[in-house]
Amino acid sequence: MGFAQLSRGRSRRALALALCVWSLISLSCAARLTDSSRQKLDVQKHLNRLNKPAVKSIKSPDGDIIDCVPISQQAAFDHPYLKDHKIQMRPNYHPEGLFNENKVSEKTKERSNPQVQLWHANGRCPEDTIPVRRTREDDILRASSVKAYGRKKQRSIPKSADPDLANESGHQHAIVYVNGDKYYGAKATINVWEPKIQQPNEFSLSQLWILGGSFGEDLNSIEAGWQVSPDLYGDNNTRLFTYWTSDAYQATGCYNLLCSGFIQINSEIAMGASISPVSGLRGSQYDISILVWKDPKEGHWWMQFGNDYVLGYWPSFLFSYLADSASMIEWGGEVVNSEPDGQHTSTQMGSGRFPEEGFGKASYFRNIQVVDSSNNLKAPKGLGTFTEQSNCYDVQTGSNGDWGHYFYYGGPGKNPNCP
Ligand SMILES: *[C@@H]1O[C@H](CO)[C@@H](O)[C@H](O)[C@H]1NC(C)=O
Ligand SMILES: *[C@@H]1O[C@H](CO)[C@@H](O)[C@H](O)[C@H]1NC(C)=O
């Protein structure tokens, strides 16, 4: 019996009360009634917080609804620290790169078509609005709680000094990293695939991490890339995403625009929207470029998608360590291995193929770069690699004139060597 129906008539309430009294022995009845009605209210309240009034709504072929929300009315401004924030419509500085993006070889030519988002097929948002993927009741109900919706589980630690912890969390990585310096940003061009997910509560993503602090309690992290996450989005599509936290995934941060934090200025790219097209085995290969950098003047962390879209920024005050600089950068893949039936999951990372299969089969990151203290993009020095179980998902680095520093990564998960 629903909450709305119950509150409509006194007699129904009396009946419910009588039922509760009658089953007082179990004690849980009254609690359950209030719990479910409270949850309904909480879900509705949260939907109202996330879905701001739109000047236009666009139905995407994948079923998403994209709301065009006036830039000044986005959910970010509900943050108490952002009440009087003067929105910045462009960064003060843009990192200078040594790498010539226009120099494309035969091999990369095919992949340099501009990536579009699926919803563009049915319209665009007007200027001075931002496209927001509408959150539905079902999206929130798939999460373990209203509070958990849009957030990583706490144990989602990208690279732990403690291998037991890395394993315990069920998260598996195949990554490349640099540390030991101060970093002011990172860039990568990431091959896009649609990995298969075995269990709806698992995910597969490919991203870069901008990290500060320690992996235990106070990790600051800015993350961006693509992901397949049935729990978060309700389907198996590959989607552009961002994430941030300033306390190791405990109380702060979220995916995309699912909490106050990231301020979007771009009217063309929606966070959490499907990327199309994706790469095919031995077929056309597609990739996306992501650049995240710190504006030396205001200290905000900006994000750019492709060569043309400056999406917006994470205000400096969200962070402690990252308010100054990052101490580590990571690039690569992560999946959740929930070990259904005690066996390794067959959720794929990247293309689902191992790195040694190379171009057209394995997924890659190319032209990985860091931003230094002079706001220059440069090749990362002293790259390390990390995987929990290289028989399940692996990584292989290389460098050449065309791709700069690159790596192939990923794998099928469960296989004879990864039972
Ligand atoms: C997602 O893929 C899994 C198999 O990989 C399939 O069982 C499931 O039905 C798919 N979900 C949707 C919403 O298409
Ligand atoms: C994680 O667990 C697997 C299987 O129990 C083991 O083979 C592997 O060495 C562990 N990884 C780390 C980094 O400890």
GROMACS .gro file of C-alpha atoms and ligand atoms in nm:
model
  447
    1MET     CA    1   0.000   0.000   0.000
    2GLY     CA    2   0.150   0.332  -0.109
    3PHE     CA    3   0.212   0.635   0.109
    4ALA     CA    4  -0.011   0.864  -0.096
    5GLN     CA    5  -0.305   0.627  -0.075
    6LEU     CA    6  -0.261   0.584   0.296
    7SER     CA    7  -0.267   0.952   0.372
    8ARG     CA    8  -0.574   1.010   0.159
    9GLY     CA    9  -0.828   0.865   0.397
   10ARG     CA   10  -0.859   0.846   0.770
   11SER     CA   11  -1.020   0.506   0.750
   12ARG     CA   12  -0.728   0.364   0.559
   13ARG     CA   13  -0.490   0.508   0.811
   14ALA     CA   14  -0.698   0.355   1.088
   15LEU     CA   15  -0.685   0.022   0.911
   16ALA     CA   16  -0.309   0.046   0.875
   17LEU     CA   17  -0.283   0.139   1.240
   18ALA     CA   18  -0.500  -0.155   1.338
   19LEU     CA   19  -0.282  -0.385   1.132
   20CYS     CA   20   0.023  -0.245   1.302
   21VAL     CA   21  -0.120  -0.286   1.648
   22TRP     CA   22  -0.229  -0.634   1.557
   23SER     CA   23   0.122  -0.724   1.450
   24LEU     CA   24   0.295  -0.532   1.725
   25ILE     CA   25   0.471  -0.848   1.827
   26SER     CA   26   0.681  -0.824   1.516
   27LEU     CA   27   0.741  -0.454   1.599
   28SER     CA   28   0.873  -0.395   1.251
   29CYS     CA   29   0.537  -0.313   1.090
   30ALA     CA   30   0.505   0.048   1.204
   31ALA     CA   31   0.872   0.102   1.137
   32ARG     CA   32   0.835  -0.042   0.789
   33LEU     CA   33   0.540   0.184   0.705
   34THR     CA   34   0.722   0.498   0.810
   35ASP     CA   35   1.043   0.379   0.647
   36SER     CA   36   0.887   0.326   0.308
   37SER     CA   37   0.695   0.655   0.315
   38ARG     CA   38   1.004   0.839   0.433
   39GLN     CA   39   1.204   0.680   0.153
   40LYS     CA   40   0.947   0.793  -0.103
   41LEU     CA   41   0.969   1.148   0.026
   42ASP     CA   42   1.349   1.134   0.027
   43VAL     CA   43   1.358   1.011  -0.331
   44GLN     CA   44   1.121   1.288  -0.441
   45LYS     CA   45   1.321   1.552  -0.257
   46HIS     CA   46   1.642   1.428  -0.414
   47LEU     CA   47   1.488   1.428  -0.761
   48ASN     CA   48   1.380   1.790  -0.707
   49ARG     CA   49   1.733   1.881  -0.601
   50LEU     CA   50   1.889   1.720  -0.910
   51ASN     CA   51   1.635   1.798  -1.181
   52LYS     CA   52   1.619   2.174  -1.213
   53PRO     CA   53   1.348   2.342  -1.426
   54ALA     CA   54   1.449   2.325  -1.792
   55VAL     CA   55   1.392   2.568  -2.077
   56LYS     CA   56   1.391   2.275  -2.320
   57SER     CA   57   1.408   1.895  -2.294
   58ILE     CA   58   1.548   1.658  -2.555
   59LYS     CA   59   1.467   1.288  -2.577
   60SER     CA   60   1.776   1.088  -2.668
   61PRO     CA   61   1.750   0.770  -2.880
   62ASP     CA   62   1.888   0.572  -2.582
   63GLY     CA   63   1.590   0.677  -2.367
   64ASP     CA   64   1.767   0.951  -2.172
   65ILE     CA   65   1.604   1.286  -2.130
   66ILE     CA   66   1.843   1.578  -2.153
   67ASP     CA   67   1.720   1.893  -1.976
   68CYS     CA   68   1.860   2.228  -2.089
   69VAL     CA   69   1.898   2.411  -1.758
   70PRO     CA   70   1.991   2.781  -1.735
   71ILE     CA   71   2.359   2.796  -1.647
   72SER     CA   72   2.299   3.003  -1.333
   73GLN     CA   73   2.036   2.758  -1.205
   74GLN     CA   74   2.245   2.441  -1.212
   75ALA     CA   75   2.255   2.224  -0.899
   76ALA     CA   76   2.615   2.326  -0.823
   77PHE     CA   77   2.491   2.657  -0.689
   78ASP     CA   78   2.297   2.483  -0.411
   79HIS     CA   79   2.635   2.435  -0.241
   80PRO     CA   80   2.653   2.675   0.056
   81TYR     CA   81   3.003   2.786  -0.052
   82LEU     CA   82   2.878   2.868  -0.400
   83LYS     CA   83   2.589   3.096  -0.305
   84ASP     CA   84   2.785   3.408  -0.403
   85HIS     CA   85   3.020   3.244  -0.649
   86LYS     CA   86   3.091   3.444  -0.962
   87ILE     CA   87   3.080   3.188  -1.241
   88GLN     CA   88   3.385   3.183  -1.468
   89MET     CA   89   3.288   3.149  -1.831
   90ARG     CA   90   3.639   3.061  -1.945
   91PRO     CA   91   3.970   2.956  -1.791
   92ASN     CA   92   4.239   3.222  -1.753
   93TYR     CA   93   4.504   2.990  -1.892
   94HIS     CA   94   4.515   2.688  -2.113
   95PRO     CA   95   4.813   2.450  -2.095
   96GLU     CA   96   5.065   2.474  -2.375
   97GLY     CA   97   5.153   2.146  -2.543
   98LEU     CA   98   5.465   2.035  -2.722
   99PHE     CA   99   5.281   1.756  -2.893
  100ASN     CA  100   5.145   1.850  -3.233
  101GLU     CA  101   4.783   1.734  -3.234
  102ASN     CA  102   4.746   1.809  -3.602
  103LYS     CA  103   5.020   1.572  -3.703
  104VAL     CA  104   4.814   1.259  -3.767
  105SER     CA  105   4.944   0.946  -3.929
  106GLU     CA  106   4.743   0.724  -4.162
  107LYS     CA  107   4.659   0.502  -3.867
  108THR     CA  108   4.507   0.777  -3.656
  109LYS     CA  109   4.330   0.966  -3.933
  110GLU     CA  110   4.022   0.754  -3.919
  111ARG     CA  111   3.988   0.812  -3.548
  112SER     CA  112   3.998   1.187  -3.554
  113ASN     CA  113   3.632   1.235  -3.650
  114PRO     CA  114   3.470   1.448  -3.383
  115GLN     CA  115   3.288   1.240  -3.125
  116VAL     CA  116   2.926   1.327  -3.072
  117GLN     CA  117   2.686   1.231  -2.802
  118LEU     CA  118   2.386   1.023  -2.896
  119TRP     CA  119   2.126   1.281  -2.784
  120HIS     CA  120   2.259   1.530  -3.043
  121ALA     CA  121   2.058   1.332  -3.299
  122ASN     CA  122   1.741   1.490  -3.158
  123GLY     CA  123   1.843   1.847  -3.082
  124ARG     CA  124   2.079   2.084  -2.904
  125CYS     CA  125   2.059   2.303  -2.596
  126PRO     CA  126   2.036   2.681  -2.637
  127GLU     CA  127   2.324   2.909  -2.538
  128ASP     CA  128   2.349   2.996  -2.168
  129THR     CA  129   2.202   2.660  -2.069
  130ILE     CA  130   2.375   2.336  -1.980
  131PRO     CA  131   2.257   1.988  -2.083
  132VAL     CA  132   2.174   1.778  -1.776
  133ARG     CA  133   2.088   1.408  -1.795
  134ARG     CA  134   1.756   1.383  -1.609
  135THR     CA  135   1.760   1.156  -1.305
  136ARG     CA  136   1.459   0.924  -1.279
  137GLU     CA  137   1.305   0.761  -0.977
  138ASP     CA  138   1.431   0.422  -1.102
  139ASP     CA  139   1.789   0.552  -1.114
  140ILE     CA  140   1.777   0.632  -0.744
  141LEU     CA  141   1.587   0.315  -0.650
  142ARG     CA  142   1.865   0.102  -0.805
  143ALA     CA  143   2.108   0.248  -0.551
  144SER     CA  144   2.131   0.097  -0.203
  145SER     CA  145   2.001   0.426  -0.058
  146VAL     CA  146   1.921   0.782  -0.164
  147LYS     CA  147   2.252   0.888  -0.013
  148ALA     CA  148   2.446   0.624  -0.204
  149TYR     CA  149   2.303   0.724  -0.542
  150GLY     CA  150   2.567   0.874  -0.770
  151ARG     CA  151   2.852   0.788  -0.534
  152LYS     CA  152   3.126   0.531  -0.542
  153LYS     CA  153   3.136   0.284  -0.262
  154GLN     CA  154   3.388   0.381  -0.002
  155ARG     CA  155   3.632   0.105  -0.077
  156SER     CA  156   3.683   0.218  -0.434
  157ILE     CA  157   4.049   0.291  -0.382
  158PRO     CA  158   4.233   0.322  -0.711
  159LYS     CA  159   4.577   0.211  -0.602
  160SER     CA  160   4.633   0.095  -0.254
  161ALA     CA  161   4.966   0.060  -0.082
  162ASP     CA  162   4.801  -0.231   0.093
  163PRO     CA  163   4.734  -0.510  -0.160
  164ASP     CA  164   4.494  -0.688   0.077
  165LEU     CA  165   4.276  -0.381   0.081
  166ALA     CA  166   4.289  -0.359  -0.297
  167ASN     CA  167   4.169  -0.717  -0.320
  168GLU     CA  168   3.912  -0.691  -0.045
  169SER     CA  169   3.735  -0.409  -0.223
  170GLY     CA  170   3.671  -0.630  -0.525
  171HIS     CA  171   3.796  -0.354  -0.752
  172GLN     CA  172   4.055  -0.450  -1.011
  173HIS     CA  173   4.278  -0.214  -1.200
  174ALA     CA  174   4.519  -0.213  -1.491
  175ILE     CA  175   4.682   0.126  -1.470
  176VAL     CA  176   4.984   0.339  -1.546
  177TYR     CA  177   5.091   0.610  -1.298
  178VAL     CA  178   5.344   0.879  -1.211
  179ASN     CA  179   5.420   1.022  -0.868
  180GLY     CA  180   5.699   1.200  -0.684
  181ASP     CA  181   5.642   1.545  -0.833
  182LYS     CA  182   5.381   1.821  -0.825
  183TYR     CA  183   5.130   1.790  -1.107
  184TYR     CA  184   4.887   2.051  -1.230
  185GLY     CA  185   4.689   1.842  -1.472
  186ALA     CA  186   4.682   1.546  -1.707
  187LYS     CA  187   4.572   1.459  -2.055
  188ALA     CA  188   4.498   1.143  -2.251
  189THR     CA  189   4.331   1.022  -2.565
  190ILE     CA  190   4.125   0.717  -2.471
  191ASN     CA  191   4.001   0.445  -2.705
  192VAL     CA  192   3.626   0.393  -2.653
  193TRP     CA  193   3.465   0.047  -2.629
  194GLU     CA  194   3.153  -0.108  -2.483
  195PRO     CA  195   3.278  -0.377  -2.244
  196LYS     CA  196   3.035  -0.649  -2.130
  197ILE     CA  197   2.932  -0.640  -1.766
  198GLN     CA  198   2.844  -0.972  -1.606
  199GLN     CA  199   2.650  -0.850  -1.300
  200PRO     CA  200   2.440  -0.532  -1.285
  201ASN     CA  201   2.620  -0.423  -0.967
  202GLU     CA  202   2.958  -0.432  -1.143
  203PHE     CA  203   3.105  -0.167  -1.373
  204SER     CA  204   3.389  -0.119  -1.615
  205LEU     CA  205   3.558   0.215  -1.669
  206SER     CA  206   3.855   0.375  -1.838
  207GLN     CA  207   3.970   0.706  -1.699
  208LEU     CA  208   4.240   0.932  -1.564
  209TRP     CA  209   4.283   1.014  -1.195
  210ILE     CA  210   4.427   1.337  -1.053
  211LEU     CA  211   4.524   1.250  -0.696
  212GLY     CA  212   4.641   1.417  -0.376
  213GLY     CA  213   4.662   1.305  -0.014
  214SER     CA  214   4.681   0.945   0.103
  215PHE     CA  215   4.476   0.648  -0.007
  216GLY     CA  216   4.337   0.581   0.340
  217GLU     CA  217   4.129   0.867   0.476
  218ASP     CA  218   4.177   1.194   0.300
  219LEU     CA  219   4.235   1.115  -0.066
  220ASN     CA  220   4.150   1.399  -0.304
  221SER     CA  221   4.060   1.273  -0.648
  222ILE     CA  222   3.935   1.416  -0.976
  223GLU     CA  223   3.842   1.153  -1.232
  224ALA     CA  224   3.715   1.157  -1.590
  225GLY     CA  225   3.670   0.907  -1.869
  226TRP     CA  226   3.411   0.663  -1.998
  227GLN     CA  227   3.220   0.394  -1.812
  228VAL     CA  228   2.960   0.121  -1.845
  229SER     CA  229   2.759   0.100  -1.521
  230PRO     CA  230   2.417  -0.070  -1.528
  231ASP     CA  231   2.347   0.030  -1.168
  232LEU     CA  232   2.414   0.397  -1.223
  233TYR     CA  233   2.248   0.441  -1.564
  234GLY     CA  234   2.012   0.144  -1.605
  235ASP     CA  235   2.169   0.021  -1.928
  236ASN     CA  236   2.494  -0.108  -2.083
  237ASN     CA  237   2.584   0.203  -2.282
  238THR     CA  238   2.929   0.361  -2.274
  239ARG     CA  239   2.901   0.701  -2.111
  240LEU     CA  240   3.119   1.005  -2.052
  241PHE     CA  241   3.165   1.057  -1.680
  242THR     CA  242   3.348   1.252  -1.413
  243TYR     CA  243   3.396   1.190  -1.042
  244TRP     CA  244   3.542   1.382  -0.752
  245THR     CA  245   3.601   1.326  -0.381
  246SER     CA  246   3.797   1.509  -0.114
  247ASP     CA  247   3.781   1.243   0.159
  248ALA     CA  248   3.861   0.908  -0.003
  249TYR     CA  249   3.504   0.845  -0.125
  250GLN     CA  250   3.350   0.879   0.224
  251ALA     CA  251   3.121   1.182   0.256
  252THR     CA  252   3.209   1.412  -0.034
  253GLY     CA  253   3.181   1.396  -0.408
  254CYS     CA  254   2.985   1.215  -0.676
  255TYR     CA  255   2.960   1.119  -1.040
  256ASN     CA  256   2.885   1.386  -1.299
  257LEU     CA  257   2.645   1.654  -1.173
  258LEU     CA  258   2.482   1.429  -0.912
  259CYS     CA  259   2.585   1.657  -0.625
  260SER     CA  260   2.688   2.021  -0.590
  261GLY     CA  261   3.049   2.067  -0.690
  262PHE     CA  262   3.138   2.074  -1.058
  263ILE     CA  263   3.027   2.393  -1.232
  264GLN     CA  264   2.940   2.336  -1.596
  265ILE     CA  265   2.960   2.612  -1.855
  266ASN     CA  266   2.928   2.410  -2.177
  267SER     CA  267   2.595   2.380  -2.359
  268GLU     CA  268   2.690   2.090  -2.589
  269ILE     CA  269   2.823   1.801  -2.383
  270ALA     CA  270   2.617   1.627  -2.114
  271MET     CA  271   2.789   1.446  -1.830
  272GLY     CA  272   2.674   1.087  -1.808
  273ALA     CA  273   2.541   1.085  -2.166
  274SER     CA  274   2.614   0.799  -2.407
  275ILE     CA  275   2.915   0.824  -2.635
  276SER     CA  276   2.858   0.722  -2.994
  277PRO     CA  277   3.003   0.557  -3.193
  278VAL     CA  278   3.224   0.308  -3.007
  279SER     CA  279   3.510   0.097  -3.147
  280GLY     CA  280   3.458  -0.246  -3.298
  281LEU     CA  281   3.687  -0.548  -3.301
  282ARG     CA  282   3.910  -0.519  -3.613
  283GLY     CA  283   3.675  -0.237  -3.717
  284SER     CA  284   3.677   0.141  -3.692
  285GLN     CA  285   3.847   0.272  -3.381
  286TYR     CA  286   3.718   0.576  -3.194
  287ASP     CA  287   3.876   0.769  -2.913
  288ILE     CA  288   3.803   1.069  -2.690
  289SER     CA  289   4.049   1.323  -2.549
  290ILE     CA  290   4.027   1.445  -2.194
  291LEU     CA  291   4.233   1.722  -2.040
  292VAL     CA  292   4.205   1.827  -1.676
  293TRP     CA  293   4.420   2.116  -1.556
  294LYS     CA  294   4.449   2.368  -1.276
  295ASP     CA  295   4.400   2.732  -1.361
  296PRO     CA  296   4.710   2.899  -1.212
  297LYS     CA  297   4.517   3.220  -1.140
  298GLU     CA  298   4.196   3.106  -0.967
  299GLY     CA  299   4.313   2.759  -0.870
  300HIS     CA  300   4.006   2.583  -1.013
  301TRP     CA  301   4.045   2.249  -1.191
  302TRP     CA  302   3.910   2.270  -1.545
  303MET     CA  303   3.804   1.993  -1.778
  304GLN     CA  304   3.813   1.985  -2.156
  305PHE     CA  305   3.655   1.716  -2.376
  306GLY     CA  306   3.804   1.674  -2.724
  307ASN     CA  307   3.972   1.980  -2.873
  308ASP     CA  308   3.664   2.198  -2.868
  309TYR     CA  309   3.464   2.159  -2.551
  310VAL     CA  310   3.566   2.322  -2.225
  311LEU     CA  311   3.307   2.165  -1.996
  312GLY     CA  312   3.357   2.358  -1.674
  313TYR     CA  313   3.548   2.337  -1.349
  314TRP     CA  314   3.576   2.200  -0.997
  315PRO     CA  315   3.620   2.500  -0.765
  316SER     CA  316   3.942   2.489  -0.567
  317PHE     CA  317   3.765   2.508  -0.229
  318LEU     CA  318   3.620   2.157  -0.276
  319PHE     CA  319   3.965   2.014  -0.206
  320SER     CA  320   4.241   2.016   0.052
  321TYR     CA  321   4.552   1.869  -0.117
  322LEU     CA  322   4.433   1.945  -0.468
  323ALA     CA  323   4.382   2.308  -0.368
  324ASP     CA  324   4.760   2.319  -0.415
  325SER     CA  325   4.860   2.048  -0.664
  326ALA     CA  326   4.833   1.676  -0.736
  327SER     CA  327   5.097   1.432  -0.614
  328MET     CA  328   5.001   1.143  -0.841
  329ILE     CA  329   4.840   1.088  -1.179
  330GLU     CA  330   4.692   0.757  -1.294
  331TRP     CA  331   4.550   0.643  -1.627
  332GLY     CA  332   4.379   0.313  -1.704
  333GLY     CA  333   4.093   0.076  -1.639
  334GLU     CA  334   3.897  -0.037  -1.335
  335VAL     CA  335   3.627  -0.300  -1.296
  336VAL     CA  336   3.434  -0.441  -1.004
  337ASN     CA  337   3.483  -0.813  -0.956
  338SER     CA  338   3.197  -0.915  -0.728
  339GLU     CA  339   3.304  -1.282  -0.757
  340PRO     CA  340   2.961  -1.427  -0.823
  341ASP     CA  341   2.967  -1.800  -0.731
  342GLY     CA  342   3.317  -1.755  -0.591
  343GLN     CA  343   3.463  -1.731  -0.940
  344HIS     CA  344   3.621  -1.431  -1.105
  345THR     CA  345   3.370  -1.218  -1.293
  346SER     CA  346   3.373  -1.218  -1.673
  347THR     CA  347   3.318  -0.842  -1.677
  348GLN     CA  348   3.548  -0.701  -1.942
  349MET     CA  349   3.797  -0.418  -1.909
  350GLY     CA  350   3.868  -0.200  -2.213
  351SER     CA  351   3.779  -0.409  -2.517
  352GLY     CA  352   3.787  -0.734  -2.321
  353ARG     CA  353   4.115  -0.826  -2.495
  354PHE     CA  354   4.464  -0.842  -2.345
  355PRO     CA  355   4.718  -0.568  -2.431
  356GLU     CA  356   4.940  -0.791  -2.644
  357GLU     CA  357   4.666  -0.816  -2.907
  358GLY     CA  358   4.741  -0.453  -2.999
  359PHE     CA  359   4.565  -0.204  -3.222
  360GLY     CA  360   4.211  -0.281  -3.338
  361LYS     CA  361   4.165  -0.544  -3.068
  362ALA     CA  362   4.304  -0.418  -2.737
  363SER     CA  363   4.199  -0.082  -2.591
  364TYR     CA  364   4.458   0.193  -2.552
  365PHE     CA  365   4.540   0.531  -2.402
  366ARG     CA  366   4.770   0.744  -2.621
  367ASN     CA  367   4.950   1.075  -2.585
  368ILE     CA  368   4.933   1.061  -2.209
  369GLN     CA  369   5.076   1.382  -2.069
  370VAL     CA  370   5.099   1.577  -1.744
  371VAL     CA  371   5.079   1.951  -1.681
  372ASP     CA  372   5.383   2.094  -1.498
  373SER     CA  373   5.411   2.396  -1.267
  374SER     CA  374   5.473   2.625  -1.568
  375ASN     CA  375   5.139   2.515  -1.716
  376ASN     CA  376   5.307   2.312  -1.991
  377LEU     CA  377   5.190   1.976  -2.114
  378LYS     CA  378   5.478   1.732  -2.117
  379ALA     CA  379   5.556   1.362  -2.130
  380PRO     CA  380   5.528   1.187  -1.792
  381LYS     CA  381   5.863   1.080  -1.642
  382GLY     CA  382   5.912   0.745  -1.470
  383LEU     CA  383   5.583   0.572  -1.550
  384GLY     CA  384   5.491   0.280  -1.324
  385THR     CA  385   5.229   0.013  -1.389
  386PHE     CA  386   4.993  -0.169  -1.152
  387THR     CA  387   4.751  -0.461  -1.176
  388GLU     CA  388   4.611  -0.681  -0.900
  389GLN     CA  389   4.596  -0.994  -1.119
  390SER     CA  390   4.761  -0.957  -1.458
  391ASN     CA  391   4.607  -1.290  -1.568
  392CYS     CA  392   4.268  -1.121  -1.551
  393TYR     CA  393   4.348  -0.768  -1.672
  394ASP     CA  394   4.689  -0.645  -1.783
  395VAL     CA  395   4.872  -0.334  -1.906
  396GLN     CA  396   5.167  -0.275  -2.145
  397THR     CA  397   5.335   0.060  -2.205
  398GLY     CA  398   5.522   0.197  -2.506
  399SER     CA  399   5.620   0.522  -2.675
  400ASN     CA  400   5.674   0.646  -3.029
  401GLY     CA  401   5.666   0.972  -3.224
  402ASP     CA  402   5.307   0.941  -3.328
  403TRP     CA  403   5.136   0.830  -3.009
  404GLY     CA  404   5.381   0.977  -2.757
  405HIS     CA  405   5.357   0.775  -2.435
  406TYR     CA  406   5.083   0.518  -2.472
  407PHE     CA  407   4.965   0.189  -2.330
  408TYR     CA  408   4.737  -0.099  -2.413
  409TYR     CA  409   4.532  -0.235  -2.122
  410GLY     CA  410   4.237  -0.455  -2.029
  411GLY     CA  411   4.127  -0.813  -2.050
  412PRO     CA  412   3.835  -1.056  -2.030
  413GLY     CA  413   3.833  -1.117  -1.656
  414LYS     CA  414   3.745  -1.483  -1.603
  415ASN     CA  415   3.952  -1.719  -1.823
  416PRO     CA  416   4.152  -2.042  -1.768
  417ASN     CA  417   4.436  -1.842  -1.607
  418CYS     CA  418   4.195  -1.628  -1.403
  419PRO     CA  419   3.944  -1.874  -1.259
  420LIG     C1  420   2.328  -0.560  -2.001
  420LIG     O1  421   2.406  -0.671  -2.042
  420LIG     C2  422   2.381  -0.791  -1.972
  420LIG     C3  423   2.477  -0.896  -2.022
  420LIG     O2  424   2.605  -0.850  -2.038
  420LIG     C4  425   2.238  -0.834  -1.995
  420LIG     O3  426   2.211  -0.950  -1.918
  420LIG     C5  427   2.145  -0.722  -1.952
  420LIG     O4  428   2.013  -0.756  -1.983
  420LIG     C6  429   2.180  -0.590  -2.020
  420LIG     N1  430   2.100  -0.485  -1.962
  420LIG     C7  431   2.030  -0.400  -2.037
  420LIG     C8  432   1.951  -0.299  -1.963
  420LIG     O5  433   2.032  -0.402  -2.159
  421LIG     C1  434   4.468  -1.056  -0.510
  421LIG     O1  435   4.409  -1.183  -0.492
  421LIG     C2  436   4.447  -1.277  -0.590
  421LIG     C3  437   4.363  -1.402  -0.574
  421LIG     O2  438   4.338  -1.429  -0.437
  421LIG     C4  439   4.598  -1.303  -0.581
  421LIG     O3  440   4.638  -1.398  -0.677
  421LIG     C5  441   4.671  -1.171  -0.605
  421LIG     O4  442   4.809  -1.187  -0.589
  421LIG     C6  443   4.620  -1.062  -0.511
  421LIG     N1  444   4.675  -0.935  -0.553
  421LIG     C7  445   4.749  -0.861  -0.476
  421LIG     C8  446   4.800  -0.734  -0.535
  421LIG     O5  447   4.777  -0.895  -0.364
   0.00000   0.00000   0.00000
